Short mmCIF file of C-alpha atoms in Angstrom, two decimals:
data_model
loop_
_atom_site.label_atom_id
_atom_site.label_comp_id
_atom_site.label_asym_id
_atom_site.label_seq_id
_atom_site.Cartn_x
_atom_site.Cartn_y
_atom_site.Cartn_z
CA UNK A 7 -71.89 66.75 113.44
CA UNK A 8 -68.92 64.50 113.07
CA UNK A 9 -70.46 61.58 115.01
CA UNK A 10 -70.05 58.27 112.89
CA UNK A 11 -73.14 56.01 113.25
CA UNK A 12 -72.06 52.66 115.65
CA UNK A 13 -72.50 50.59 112.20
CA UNK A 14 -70.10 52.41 109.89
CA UNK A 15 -67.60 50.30 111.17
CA UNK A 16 -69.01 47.11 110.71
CA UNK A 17 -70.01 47.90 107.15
CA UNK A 18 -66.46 49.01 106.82
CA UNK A 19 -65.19 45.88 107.53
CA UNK A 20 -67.34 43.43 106.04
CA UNK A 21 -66.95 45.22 102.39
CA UNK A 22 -63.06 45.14 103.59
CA UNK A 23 -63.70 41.75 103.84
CA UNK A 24 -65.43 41.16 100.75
CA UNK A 25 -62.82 42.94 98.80
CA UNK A 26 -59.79 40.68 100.09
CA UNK A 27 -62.05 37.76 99.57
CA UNK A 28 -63.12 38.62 96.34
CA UNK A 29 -59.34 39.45 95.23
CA UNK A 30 -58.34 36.35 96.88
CA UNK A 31 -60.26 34.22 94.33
CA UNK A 32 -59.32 36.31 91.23
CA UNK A 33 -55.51 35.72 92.48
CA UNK A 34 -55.73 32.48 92.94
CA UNK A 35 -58.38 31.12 89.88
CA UNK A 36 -56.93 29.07 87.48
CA UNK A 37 -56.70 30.86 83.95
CA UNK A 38 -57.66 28.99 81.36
CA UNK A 39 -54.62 28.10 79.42
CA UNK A 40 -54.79 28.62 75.38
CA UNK A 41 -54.04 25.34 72.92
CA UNK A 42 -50.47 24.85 71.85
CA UNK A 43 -52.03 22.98 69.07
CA UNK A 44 -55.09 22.64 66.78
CA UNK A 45 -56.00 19.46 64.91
CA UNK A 46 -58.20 19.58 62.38
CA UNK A 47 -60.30 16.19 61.03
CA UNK A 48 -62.15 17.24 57.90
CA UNK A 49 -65.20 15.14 56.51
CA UNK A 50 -66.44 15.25 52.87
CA UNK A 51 -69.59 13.60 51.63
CA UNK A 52 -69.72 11.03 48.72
CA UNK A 53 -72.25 10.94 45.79
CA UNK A 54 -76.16 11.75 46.62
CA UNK A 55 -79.45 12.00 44.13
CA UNK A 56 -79.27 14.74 41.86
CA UNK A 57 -75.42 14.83 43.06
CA UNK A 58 -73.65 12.41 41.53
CA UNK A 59 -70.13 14.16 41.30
CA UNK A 60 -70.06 15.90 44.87
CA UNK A 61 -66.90 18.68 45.25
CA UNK A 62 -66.41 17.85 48.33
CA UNK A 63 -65.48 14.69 47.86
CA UNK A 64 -62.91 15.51 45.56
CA UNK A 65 -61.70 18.60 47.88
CA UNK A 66 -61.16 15.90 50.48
CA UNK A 67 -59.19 13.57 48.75
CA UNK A 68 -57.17 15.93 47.58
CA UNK A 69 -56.38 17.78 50.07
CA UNK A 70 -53.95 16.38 52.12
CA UNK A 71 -51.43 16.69 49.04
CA UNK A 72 -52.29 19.86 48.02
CA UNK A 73 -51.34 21.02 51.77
CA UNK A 74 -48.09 19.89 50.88
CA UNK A 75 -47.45 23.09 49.07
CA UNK A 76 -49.26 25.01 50.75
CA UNK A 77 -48.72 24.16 54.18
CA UNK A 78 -50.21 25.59 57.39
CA UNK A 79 -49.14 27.25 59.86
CA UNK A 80 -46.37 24.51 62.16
CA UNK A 81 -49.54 24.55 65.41
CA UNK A 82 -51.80 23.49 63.20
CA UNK A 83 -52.44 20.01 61.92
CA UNK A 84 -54.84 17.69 59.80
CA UNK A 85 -55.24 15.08 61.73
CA UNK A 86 -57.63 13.50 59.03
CA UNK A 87 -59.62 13.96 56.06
CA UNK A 88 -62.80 11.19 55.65
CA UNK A 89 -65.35 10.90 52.77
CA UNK A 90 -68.77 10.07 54.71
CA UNK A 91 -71.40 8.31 52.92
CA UNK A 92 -74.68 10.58 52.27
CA UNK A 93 -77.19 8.92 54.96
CA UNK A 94 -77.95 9.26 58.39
CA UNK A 95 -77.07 5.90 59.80
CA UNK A 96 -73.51 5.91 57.67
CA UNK A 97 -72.78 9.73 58.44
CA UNK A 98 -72.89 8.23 62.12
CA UNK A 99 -71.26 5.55 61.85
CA UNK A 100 -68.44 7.32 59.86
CA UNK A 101 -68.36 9.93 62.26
CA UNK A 102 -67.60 7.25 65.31
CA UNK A 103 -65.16 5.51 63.59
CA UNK A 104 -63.24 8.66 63.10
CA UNK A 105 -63.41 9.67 66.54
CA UNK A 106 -62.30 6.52 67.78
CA UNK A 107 -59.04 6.75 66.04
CA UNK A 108 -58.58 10.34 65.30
CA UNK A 109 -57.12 13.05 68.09
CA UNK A 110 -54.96 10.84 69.90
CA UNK A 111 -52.56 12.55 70.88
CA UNK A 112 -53.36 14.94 74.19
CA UNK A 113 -52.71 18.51 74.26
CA UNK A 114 -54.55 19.86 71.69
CA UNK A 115 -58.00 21.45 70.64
CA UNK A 116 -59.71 19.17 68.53
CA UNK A 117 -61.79 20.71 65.66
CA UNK A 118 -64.54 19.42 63.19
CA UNK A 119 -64.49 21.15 59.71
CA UNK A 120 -67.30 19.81 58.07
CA UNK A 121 -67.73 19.83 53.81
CA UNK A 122 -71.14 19.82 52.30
CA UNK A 123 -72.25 21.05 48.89
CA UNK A 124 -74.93 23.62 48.05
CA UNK A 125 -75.78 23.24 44.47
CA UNK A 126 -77.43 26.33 44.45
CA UNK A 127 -74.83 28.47 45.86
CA UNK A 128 -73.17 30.92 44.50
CA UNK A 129 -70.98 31.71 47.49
CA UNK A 130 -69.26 29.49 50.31
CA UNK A 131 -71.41 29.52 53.80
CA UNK A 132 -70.23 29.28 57.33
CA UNK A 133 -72.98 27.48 58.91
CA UNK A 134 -73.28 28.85 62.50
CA UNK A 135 -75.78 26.38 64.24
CA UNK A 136 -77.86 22.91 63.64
CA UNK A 137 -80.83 21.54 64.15
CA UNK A 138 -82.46 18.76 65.93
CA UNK A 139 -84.66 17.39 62.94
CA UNK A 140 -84.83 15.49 60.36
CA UNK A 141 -86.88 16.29 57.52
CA UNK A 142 -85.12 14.50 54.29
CA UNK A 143 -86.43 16.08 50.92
CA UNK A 144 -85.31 13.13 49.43
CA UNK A 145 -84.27 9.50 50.53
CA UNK A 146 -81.19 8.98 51.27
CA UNK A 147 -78.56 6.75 50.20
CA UNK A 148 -79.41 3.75 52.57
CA UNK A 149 -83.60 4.70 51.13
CA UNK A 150 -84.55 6.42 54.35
CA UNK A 151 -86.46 9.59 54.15
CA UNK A 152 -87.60 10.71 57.90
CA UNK A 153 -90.24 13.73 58.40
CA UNK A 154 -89.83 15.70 61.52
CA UNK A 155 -87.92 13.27 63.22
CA UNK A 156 -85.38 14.06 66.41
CA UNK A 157 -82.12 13.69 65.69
CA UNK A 158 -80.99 13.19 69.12
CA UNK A 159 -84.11 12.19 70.87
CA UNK A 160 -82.96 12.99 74.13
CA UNK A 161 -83.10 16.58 73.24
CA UNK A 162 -85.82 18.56 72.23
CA UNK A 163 -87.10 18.13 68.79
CA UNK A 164 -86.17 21.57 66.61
CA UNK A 165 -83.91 22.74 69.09
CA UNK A 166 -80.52 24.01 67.84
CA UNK A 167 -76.89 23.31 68.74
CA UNK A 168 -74.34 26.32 68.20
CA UNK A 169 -70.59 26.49 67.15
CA UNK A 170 -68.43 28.41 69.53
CA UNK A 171 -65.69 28.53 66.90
CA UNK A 172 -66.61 32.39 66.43
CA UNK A 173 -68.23 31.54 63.18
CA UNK A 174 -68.83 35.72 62.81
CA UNK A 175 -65.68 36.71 63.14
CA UNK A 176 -64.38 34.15 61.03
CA UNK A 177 -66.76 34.68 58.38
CA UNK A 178 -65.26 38.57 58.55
CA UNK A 179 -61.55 37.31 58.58
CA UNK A 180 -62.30 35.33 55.37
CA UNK A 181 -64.47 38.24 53.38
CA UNK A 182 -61.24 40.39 54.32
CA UNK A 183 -59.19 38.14 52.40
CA UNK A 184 -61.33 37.61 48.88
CA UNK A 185 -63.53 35.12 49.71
CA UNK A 186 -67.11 35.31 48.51
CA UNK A 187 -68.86 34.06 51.79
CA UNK A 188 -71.65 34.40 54.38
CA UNK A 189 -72.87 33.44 57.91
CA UNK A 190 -75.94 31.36 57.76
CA UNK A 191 -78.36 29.14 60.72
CA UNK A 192 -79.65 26.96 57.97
CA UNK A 193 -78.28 24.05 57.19
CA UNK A 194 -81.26 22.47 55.58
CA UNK A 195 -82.40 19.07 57.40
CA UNK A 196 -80.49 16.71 55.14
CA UNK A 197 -77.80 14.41 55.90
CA UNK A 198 -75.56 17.72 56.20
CA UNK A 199 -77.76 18.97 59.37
CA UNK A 200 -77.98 15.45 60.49
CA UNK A 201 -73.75 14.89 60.50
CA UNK A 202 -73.62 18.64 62.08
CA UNK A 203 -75.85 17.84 64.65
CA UNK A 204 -74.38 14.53 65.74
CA UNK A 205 -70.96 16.18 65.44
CA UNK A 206 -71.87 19.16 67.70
CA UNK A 207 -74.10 16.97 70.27
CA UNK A 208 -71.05 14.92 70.47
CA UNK A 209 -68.13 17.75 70.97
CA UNK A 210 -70.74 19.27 73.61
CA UNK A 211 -70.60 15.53 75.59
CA UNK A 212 -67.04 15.51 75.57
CA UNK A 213 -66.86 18.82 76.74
CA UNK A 214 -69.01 18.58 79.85
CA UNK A 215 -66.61 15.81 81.09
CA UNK A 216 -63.77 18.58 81.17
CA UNK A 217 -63.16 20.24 84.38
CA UNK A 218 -65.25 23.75 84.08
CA UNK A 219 -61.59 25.81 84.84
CA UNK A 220 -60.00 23.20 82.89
CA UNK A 221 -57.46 24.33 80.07
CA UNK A 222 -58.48 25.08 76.01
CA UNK A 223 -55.99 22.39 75.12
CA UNK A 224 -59.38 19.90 76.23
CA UNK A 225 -61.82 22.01 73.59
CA UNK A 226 -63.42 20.48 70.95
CA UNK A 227 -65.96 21.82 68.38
CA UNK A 228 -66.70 21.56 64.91
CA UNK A 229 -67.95 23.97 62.26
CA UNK A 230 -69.82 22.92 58.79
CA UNK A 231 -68.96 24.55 55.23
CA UNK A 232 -70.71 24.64 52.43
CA UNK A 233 -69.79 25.05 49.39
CA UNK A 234 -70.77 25.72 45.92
CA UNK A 235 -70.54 23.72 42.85
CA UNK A 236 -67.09 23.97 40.57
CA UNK A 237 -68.84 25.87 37.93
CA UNK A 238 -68.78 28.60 40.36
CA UNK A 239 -65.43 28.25 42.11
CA UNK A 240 -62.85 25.85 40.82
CA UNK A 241 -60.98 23.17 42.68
CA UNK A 242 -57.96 25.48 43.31
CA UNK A 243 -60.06 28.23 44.73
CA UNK A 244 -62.22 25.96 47.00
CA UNK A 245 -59.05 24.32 48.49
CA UNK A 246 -57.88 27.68 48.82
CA UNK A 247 -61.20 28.56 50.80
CA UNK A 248 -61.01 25.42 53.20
CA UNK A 249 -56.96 26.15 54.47
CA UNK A 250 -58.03 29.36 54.89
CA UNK A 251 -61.14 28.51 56.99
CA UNK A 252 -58.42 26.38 59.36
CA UNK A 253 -55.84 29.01 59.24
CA UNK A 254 -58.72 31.95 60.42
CA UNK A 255 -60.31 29.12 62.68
CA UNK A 256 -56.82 28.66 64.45
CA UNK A 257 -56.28 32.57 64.52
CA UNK A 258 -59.27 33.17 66.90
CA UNK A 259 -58.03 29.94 68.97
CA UNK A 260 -54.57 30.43 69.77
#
């Protein structure tokens, strides 16, 4: 009794070593530092068949002076608000233009809010995910009208790409304050899934060229909306809806 076995020591000291090594890293890892500031570009679609008065375009346009008094919060910005033509080739090419101009200053977490109209809806929709297909109901504006087609064809055709903008929580933050809305993972595959798709397949490319430990400030991510006609909410209320989306978007961010 009372005689140690010859490798209690050895076992002593290599967990004593793991322990310093392992608080060695957590003292000296990088944290990941939260944005200073958000910047928002918001994207609208134009007229469509069976849609030719869309609210989003008019929330869009709009916008921008209707922020004026009600303004957001002073971390949080619109960089841009951009009516995108209903088809997949122009959605794409709208959406590169805007990222070729839009964001440039550094520093900040760059965020998509994406507008689309339901015309069945009876409630706004915080669309959590989209899809890599394209099945058009009906042709688009430019006459195209794929079946089953990849939207990305490098990735795997019906696979889904996810918002990390905390679409749940979000969803909660605006119930909590009025709104009439609900989490959903479809998007349909219209030009809306198409634009969300390309949107999130392109924040998820920028992304993996940030350092993994590197800051939040570097983020980007987008998020699609969509709403219901005006006969169901007005103008006032639906601009209402989209400042509060950034303002509960920015909350879980900063």
């Amino acid at each position: 009794a009372g005689t140690r076995h010859p490798c209690v020591p050895l076992l002593i000291a290599a967990c004593g070593g793991v322990s310093l090594a392992v608080w060695w890293v957590l003292k000296n890892r990088k944290a990941k530092k939260k944005p200073q500031q958000i910047a928002f570009a918001i994207t609208g679609f134009g007229k469509f068949r069976g849609v030719d008065d869309n609210p989003t375009e008019v929330l869009v346009k709009i916008f921008p002076s209707w922020l004026k008094k009600h303004p957001l919060p002073p971390n949080v910005i619109v960089d841009r608000c951009q009516i995108l033509e209903v088809s997949g080739v122009g959605a794409r090419e709208g959406l590169d233009m805007i990222r070729d101009s839009c964001f440039e200053q550094t520093g900040q977490m760059r965020v998509w809010v994406h507008l689309g109209v339901d015309a069945r809806a009876k409630q706004f929709k915080l669309e959590r995910c989209a899809w890599n297909e394209a099945t058009f109901r009906v042709p688009d504006e430019r006459g195209w009208e794929p079946q089953g087609e990849s939207i990305v064809e490098a990735e795997k055709n019906g696979s889904a790409l996810w918002s990390k903008l905390g679409v749940v929580r979000v969803c909660s933050s605006l119930s909590k304050k009025g709104f009439e809305v609900a989490v959903s993972k479809d998007p349909g595959r219209f030009v809306c899934n198409w634009l969300y798709y390309c949107s999130l397949f392109s924040c998820k490319e920028r992304n993996a060229t940030c350092p993994p430990d590197g800051e939040m400030e570097e983020f980007e991510d987008a998020l699609f909306v969509h709403v219901p006609p005006f006969e169901v909410f007005d103008s006032e209320k639906q601009l209402s809806f989209v400042r509060a989306v950034l303002e509960s978007v920015s909350q879980q961010l900063l």
